[in-house]
PDB file of C-alpha atoms in Angstrom:
ATOM      1  CA  MET A   1     -98.807  -2.583 -66.431  1.00 63.00           C
ATOM      2  CA  ASN A   2     -98.609   0.332 -67.994  1.00 67.00           C
ATOM      3  CA  GLN A   3     -95.052   2.661 -67.889  1.00 68.00           C
ATOM      4  CA  ASP A   4     -97.512   4.570 -65.608  1.00 66.00           C
ATOM      5  CA  GLU A   5     -98.498   3.114 -63.009  1.00 65.00           C
ATOM      6  CA  LYS A   6     -93.760   1.135 -63.065  1.00 59.00           C
ATOM      7  CA  ARG A   7     -92.892   4.050 -62.655  1.00 63.00           C
ATOM      8  CA  GLN A   8     -95.982   5.249 -59.858  1.00 61.00           C
ATOM      9  CA  PHE A   9     -95.169   1.261 -58.059  1.00 58.00           C
ATOM     10  CA  ALA A  10     -91.752   1.647 -58.030  1.00 58.00           C
ATOM     11  CA  SER A  11     -91.814   5.350 -56.591  1.00 61.00           C
ATOM     12  CA  LYS A  12     -94.349   4.337 -53.522  1.00 62.00           C
ATOM     13  CA  THR A  13     -91.121   1.034 -53.260  1.00 65.00           C
ATOM     14  CA  THR A  14     -88.535   3.298 -52.474  1.00 78.00           C
ATOM     15  CA  LYS A  15     -90.618   5.794 -50.929  1.00 78.00           C
ATOM     16  CA  ALA A  16     -92.420   3.316 -48.249  1.00 75.00           C
ATOM     17  CA  GLU A  17     -87.945   1.502 -48.709  1.00 84.00           C
ATOM     18  CA  GLN A  18     -86.640   5.038 -47.326  1.00 85.00           C
ATOM     19  CA  GLN A  19     -89.134   5.053 -44.461  1.00 82.00           C
ATOM     20  CA  ARG A  20     -88.425   1.817 -43.050  1.00 84.00           C
ATOM     21  CA  GLN A  21     -84.375   2.812 -43.391  1.00 88.00           C
ATOM     22  CA  ARG A  22     -84.711   6.380 -41.184  1.00 87.00           C
ATOM     23  CA  LEU A  23     -86.983   4.144 -38.630  1.00 86.00           C
ATOM     24  CA  ILE A  24     -84.526   1.772 -38.423  1.00 87.00           C
ATOM     25  CA  GLU A  25     -81.800   4.505 -38.421  1.00 90.00           C
ATOM     26  CA  ASN A  26     -83.885   6.231 -35.732  1.00 91.00           C
ATOM     27  CA  LYS A  27     -82.078   6.356 -32.626  1.00 93.00           C
ATOM     28  CA  ALA A  28     -84.068   5.253 -30.343  1.00 92.00           C
ATOM     29  CA  TYR A  29     -84.438   1.867 -32.823  1.00 93.00           C
ATOM     30  CA  GLN A  30     -81.257   0.929 -32.038  1.00 93.00           C
ATOM     31  CA  THR A  31     -81.014   1.647 -29.002  1.00 94.00           C
ATOM     32  CA  MET A  32     -83.656  -0.928 -28.247  1.00 95.00           C
ATOM     33  CA  GLU A  33     -82.312  -3.690 -30.643  1.00 94.00           C
ATOM     34  CA  ARG A  34     -79.319  -3.340 -27.947  1.00 95.00           C
ATOM     35  CA  LEU A  35     -81.976  -3.016 -24.729  1.00 93.00           C
ATOM     36  CA  THR A  36     -83.208  -6.045 -26.525  1.00 94.00           C
ATOM     37  CA  ARG A  37     -80.318  -8.695 -27.072  1.00 94.00           C
ATOM     38  CA  TYR A  38     -78.380  -7.315 -23.460  1.00 93.00           C
ATOM     39  CA  MET A  39     -82.483  -7.681 -21.136  1.00 91.00           C
ATOM     40  CA  ASP A  40     -83.594 -10.793 -22.925  1.00 88.00           C
ATOM     41  CA  ARG A  41     -80.697 -12.979 -24.638  1.00 84.00           C
ATOM     42  CA  TYR A  42     -78.037 -11.848 -21.941  1.00 90.00           C
ATOM     43  CA  TYR A  43     -80.531 -12.428 -19.472  1.00 88.00           C
ATOM     44  CA  LEU A  44     -79.928  -9.491 -17.690  1.00 89.00           C
ATOM     45  CA  ASP A  45     -83.399  -8.774 -17.427  1.00 86.00           C
ATOM     46  CA  ALA A  46     -83.472 -11.421 -14.607  1.00 85.00           C
ATOM     47  CA  LEU A  47     -80.312 -11.144 -13.090  1.00 88.00           C
ATOM     48  CA  ILE A  48     -81.845  -7.289 -12.457  1.00 89.00           C
ATOM     49  CA  GLY A  49     -85.357  -8.651 -11.094  1.00 83.00           C
ATOM     50  CA  VAL A  50     -82.586  -9.795  -8.443  1.00 86.00           C
ATOM     51  CA  ILE A  51     -82.406  -7.502  -6.633  1.00 85.00           C
ATOM     52  CA  PRO A  52     -85.098  -6.839  -4.049  1.00 78.00           C
ATOM     53  CA  GLY A  53     -87.952  -3.943  -4.573  1.00 69.00           C
ATOM     54  CA  TRP A  54     -86.184  -2.326  -6.983  1.00 83.00           C
ATOM     55  CA  GLY A  55     -85.121  -4.775  -9.847  1.00 85.00           C
ATOM     56  CA  ASP A  56     -88.435  -5.293 -11.794  1.00 82.00           C
ATOM     57  CA  ALA A  57     -88.496  -1.209 -11.383  1.00 84.00           C
ATOM     58  CA  ILE A  58     -85.548  -0.967 -13.021  1.00 86.00           C
ATOM     59  CA  ALA A  59     -86.320  -3.422 -15.713  1.00 84.00           C
ATOM     60  CA  LEU A  60     -89.656  -1.547 -16.273  1.00 87.00           C
ATOM     61  CA  LEU A  61     -87.422   1.325 -17.665  1.00 91.00           C
ATOM     62  CA  SER A  62     -85.767  -0.501 -20.590  1.00 90.00           C
ATOM     63  CA  ALA A  63     -89.643  -0.516 -21.448  1.00 93.00           C
ATOM     64  CA  VAL A  64     -89.427   3.379 -21.987  1.00 94.00           C
ATOM     65  CA  PRO A  65     -87.526   3.439 -26.082  1.00 96.00           C
ATOM     66  CA  PHE A  66     -90.403   0.245 -27.253  1.00 96.00           C
ATOM     67  CA  VAL A  67     -93.480   2.553 -25.718  1.00 95.00           C
ATOM     68  CA  TYR A  68     -91.886   6.108 -26.671  1.00 96.00           C
ATOM     69  CA  PHE A  69     -90.924   4.168 -30.225  1.00 95.00           C
ATOM     70  CA  SER A  70     -94.123   2.258 -31.426  1.00 95.00           C
ATOM     71  CA  ALA A  71     -96.125   5.701 -29.529  1.00 95.00           C
ATOM     72  CA  ARG A  72     -93.943   8.155 -31.447  1.00 94.00           C
ATOM     73  CA  VAL A  73     -92.015   7.533 -34.279  1.00 93.00           C
ATOM     74  CA  ILE A  74     -94.442   5.057 -35.685  1.00 92.00           C
ATOM     75  CA  LYS A  75     -97.588   6.276 -34.089  1.00 92.00           C
ATOM     76  CA  SER A  76     -99.820   3.503 -33.506  1.00 92.00           C
ATOM     77  CA  VAL A  77    -102.085   3.798 -30.775  1.00 92.00           C
ATOM     78  CA  PRO A  78    -102.404  -0.811 -31.026  1.00 93.00           C
ATOM     79  CA  LEU A  79     -98.869  -1.149 -31.133  1.00 94.00           C
ATOM     80  CA  THR A  80     -98.370   0.720 -28.115  1.00 94.00           C
ATOM     81  CA  LEU A  81    -100.673  -0.892 -26.476  1.00 91.00           C
ATOM     82  CA  ALA A  82     -99.335  -3.972 -26.905  1.00 91.00           C
ATOM     83  CA  VAL A  83     -96.053  -3.426 -26.422  1.00 92.00           C
ATOM     84  CA  LEU A  84     -97.667  -1.419 -23.210  1.00 89.00           C
ATOM     85  CA  ASN A  85     -99.105  -5.180 -22.211  1.00 87.00           C
ATOM     86  CA  ASN A  86     -95.843  -6.995 -22.748  1.00 87.00           C
ATOM     87  CA  ALA A  87     -93.520  -4.596 -20.683  1.00 88.00           C
ATOM     88  CA  LEU A  88     -96.188  -4.427 -17.448  1.00 85.00           C
ATOM     89  CA  ARG A  89     -96.934  -7.936 -17.709  1.00 86.00           C
ATOM     90  CA  ASP A  90     -93.054  -8.811 -17.676  1.00 88.00           C
ATOM     91  CA  VAL A  91     -93.186  -7.126 -14.962  1.00 85.00           C
ATOM     92  CA  LEU A  92     -96.587  -8.477 -12.738  1.00 83.00           C
ATOM     93  CA  MET A  93     -94.134 -11.854 -13.278  1.00 87.00           C
ATOM     94  CA  GLY A  94     -90.689 -10.414 -12.058  1.00 85.00           C
ATOM     95  CA  MET A  95     -92.772  -9.118  -8.951  1.00 83.00           C
ATOM     96  CA  ILE A  96     -94.022 -12.849  -8.387  1.00 85.00           C
ATOM     97  CA  PRO A  97     -91.228 -13.568  -4.705  1.00 83.00           C
ATOM     98  CA  PHE A  98     -88.886 -16.495  -4.289  1.00 79.00           C
ATOM     99  CA  PHE A  99     -86.826 -16.097  -7.314  1.00 82.00           C
ATOM    100  CA  VAL A 100     -90.326 -17.309  -9.168  1.00 88.00           C
ATOM    101  CA  GLY A 101     -90.270 -14.594 -10.904  1.00 84.00           C
ATOM    102  CA  ASP A 102     -86.520 -13.992 -12.057  1.00 84.00           C
ATOM    103  CA  ILE A 103     -87.110 -17.582 -13.755  1.00 88.00           C
ATOM    104  CA  ILE A 104     -90.050 -16.670 -15.531  1.00 88.00           C
ATOM    105  CA  ASP A 105     -88.495 -13.893 -16.705  1.00 82.00           C
ATOM    106  CA  ILE A 106     -85.464 -15.736 -18.560  1.00 86.00           C
ATOM    107  CA  PHE A 107     -88.760 -17.483 -20.993  1.00 88.00           C
ATOM    108  CA  HIS A 108     -90.880 -14.514 -20.839  1.00 85.00           C
ATOM    109  CA  ARG A 109     -88.676 -12.458 -23.198  1.00 88.00           C
ATOM    110  CA  SER A 110     -90.524  -9.540 -22.948  1.00 90.00           C
ATOM    111  CA  ASN A 111     -88.550  -7.338 -24.966  1.00 92.00           C
ATOM    112  CA  ILE A 112     -87.750  -9.302 -27.641  1.00 94.00           C
ATOM    113  CA  GLN A 113     -91.861  -9.413 -28.053  1.00 93.00           C
ATOM    114  CA  ASN A 114     -92.184  -6.137 -28.237  1.00 94.00           C
ATOM    115  CA  MET A 115     -88.749  -6.005 -31.489  1.00 94.00           C
ATOM    116  CA  GLN A 116     -91.515  -8.519 -33.396  1.00 94.00           C
ATOM    117  CA  MET A 117     -94.574  -6.199 -33.341  1.00 93.00           C
ATOM    118  CA  ILE A 118     -92.021  -2.763 -34.364  1.00 94.00           C
ATOM    119  CA  ARG A 119     -89.849  -4.875 -36.452  1.00 92.00           C
ATOM    120  CA  GLY A 120     -93.217  -5.470 -38.212  1.00 92.00           C
ATOM    121  CA  PHE A 121     -95.007  -2.934 -38.529  1.00 88.00           C
ATOM    122  CA  VAL A 122     -91.399  -1.393 -39.507  1.00 87.00           C
ATOM    123  CA  ASP A 123     -91.550  -3.537 -42.493  1.00 87.00           C
ATOM    124  CA  GLY A 124     -94.845  -3.456 -42.780  1.00 86.00           C
ATOM    125  CA  ASP A 125     -95.852  -6.912 -41.566  1.00 90.00           C
ATOM    126  CA  ALA A 126     -98.785  -7.577 -42.836  1.00 91.00           C
ATOM    127  CA  THR A 127    -100.082 -10.250 -40.570  1.00 93.00           C
ATOM    128  CA  VAL A 128     -97.753  -8.629 -37.348  1.00 92.00           C
ATOM    129  CA  ILE A 129    -100.022  -5.003 -38.213  1.00 90.00           C
ATOM    130  CA  LYS A 130    -103.463  -7.189 -38.632  1.00 89.00           C
ATOM    131  CA  GLN A 131    -102.704  -8.892 -35.062  1.00 87.00           C
ATOM    132  CA  VAL A 132    -101.589  -5.876 -33.502  1.00 89.00           C
ATOM    133  CA  ASN A 133    -105.126  -4.169 -34.173  1.00 86.00           C
ATOM    134  CA  GLN A 134    -107.265  -6.585 -33.433  1.00 82.00           C
ATOM    135  CA  ARG A 135    -105.467  -7.422 -30.059  1.00 77.00           C
ATOM    136  CA  ALA A 136    -105.829  -3.055 -29.283  1.00 80.00           C
ATOM    137  CA  ILE A 137    -109.162  -3.539 -27.393  1.00 81.00           C
ATOM    138  CA  GLN A 138    -107.481  -6.519 -25.279  1.00 81.00           C
ATOM    139  CA  SER A 139    -104.858  -5.119 -24.881  1.00 83.00           C
ATOM    140  CA  ALA A 140    -106.551  -1.416 -22.888  1.00 84.00           C
ATOM    141  CA  VAL A 141    -108.948  -3.847 -20.391  1.00 87.00           C
ATOM    142  CA  VAL A 142    -105.599  -6.091 -20.042  1.00 84.00           C
ATOM    143  CA  LEU A 143    -103.328  -3.286 -19.362  1.00 81.00           C
ATOM    144  CA  PHE A 144    -106.095  -1.879 -16.670  1.00 89.00           C
ATOM    145  CA  ILE A 145    -106.247  -5.571 -14.440  1.00 90.00           C
ATOM    146  CA  LEU A 146    -101.920  -5.859 -14.334  1.00 86.00           C
ATOM    147  CA  LEU A 147    -101.871  -1.667 -13.649  1.00 89.00           C
ATOM    148  CA  LEU A 148    -104.391  -2.765 -10.168  1.00 92.00           C
ATOM    149  CA  LEU A 149    -102.077  -6.019  -9.999  1.00 92.00           C
ATOM    150  CA  ILE A 150     -99.024  -4.932  -9.888  1.00 90.00           C
ATOM    151  CA  ALA A 151    -100.754  -2.159  -7.101  1.00 93.00           C
ATOM    152  CA  LEU A 152    -101.748  -5.465  -5.693  1.00 94.00           C
ATOM    153  CA  MET A 153     -98.692  -7.364  -5.634  1.00 91.00           C
ATOM    154  CA  ILE A 154     -96.546  -3.821  -4.267  1.00 91.00           C
ATOM    155  CA  TRP A 155     -99.389  -4.097  -1.824  1.00 94.00           C
ATOM    156  CA  ALA A 156     -99.276  -7.776  -1.337  1.00 92.00           C
ATOM    157  CA  LEU A 157     -95.496  -7.426  -0.927  1.00 90.00           C
ATOM    158  CA  VAL A 158     -95.082  -4.134   0.665  1.00 92.00           C
ATOM    159  CA  SER A 159     -97.846  -5.803   3.925  1.00 94.00           C
ATOM    160  CA  PHE A 160     -95.542  -9.417   3.706  1.00 92.00           C
ATOM    161  CA  GLY A 161     -92.718  -7.694   4.369  1.00 89.00           C
ATOM    162  CA  SER A 162     -93.676  -5.608   6.787  1.00 92.00           C
ATOM    163  CA  TYR A 163     -94.971  -9.286   8.914  1.00 92.00           C
ATOM    164  CA  LEU A 164     -91.450 -10.116   8.327  1.00 91.00           C
ATOM    165  CA  TYR A 165     -89.930  -6.885  10.471  1.00 90.00           C
ATOM    166  CA  SER A 166     -92.297  -7.001  13.335  1.00 92.00           C
ATOM    167  CA  LEU A 167     -91.693 -11.543  13.597  1.00 91.00           C
ATOM    168  CA  VAL A 168     -88.752 -10.591  13.511  1.00 90.00           C
ATOM    169  CA  ALA A 169     -88.257  -7.043  15.362  1.00 90.00           C
ATOM    170  CA  SER A 170     -90.300  -9.279  18.031  1.00 90.00           C
ATOM    171  CA  ILE A 171     -87.869 -12.436  18.468  1.00 87.00           C
ATOM    172  CA  PHE A 172     -85.089 -10.019  19.381  1.00 79.00           C
TER     173      PHE A 172
END
């Protein structure tokens, strides 16, 4: 490598490091770090999921910074699809009744998975980037199916609740 090539390489490395540092200092990134810590490491996701009817919807709000960061800051459609895929899968599993979904939430940890993918993009990890790009179409199909399943689960839970209400009402 001659001197000019070395300077260009150093300049590119410096720019990449500065961009990485700007991304890490972004408020959304810092919010994602905190959410990951509280929701998955301290199991707040599973605890919130216990709230009947609303817990999983509230927990889904924790995915908003991840979606925002991947869509608006990093501007990666495949990454955004993968983040949405993880978040909706977490909601669907959390909606399984009789606290089974809440137990699954303890082990699924979608926020940690999303944070690892985003860190891979921020750090320029070629393996993570390639993996997410390969799953882009799969994620779009899975997102559609997950949205459909979530709608069916809501319908089933509302129907079951109505049935239980009518059963209890007929006794009294």
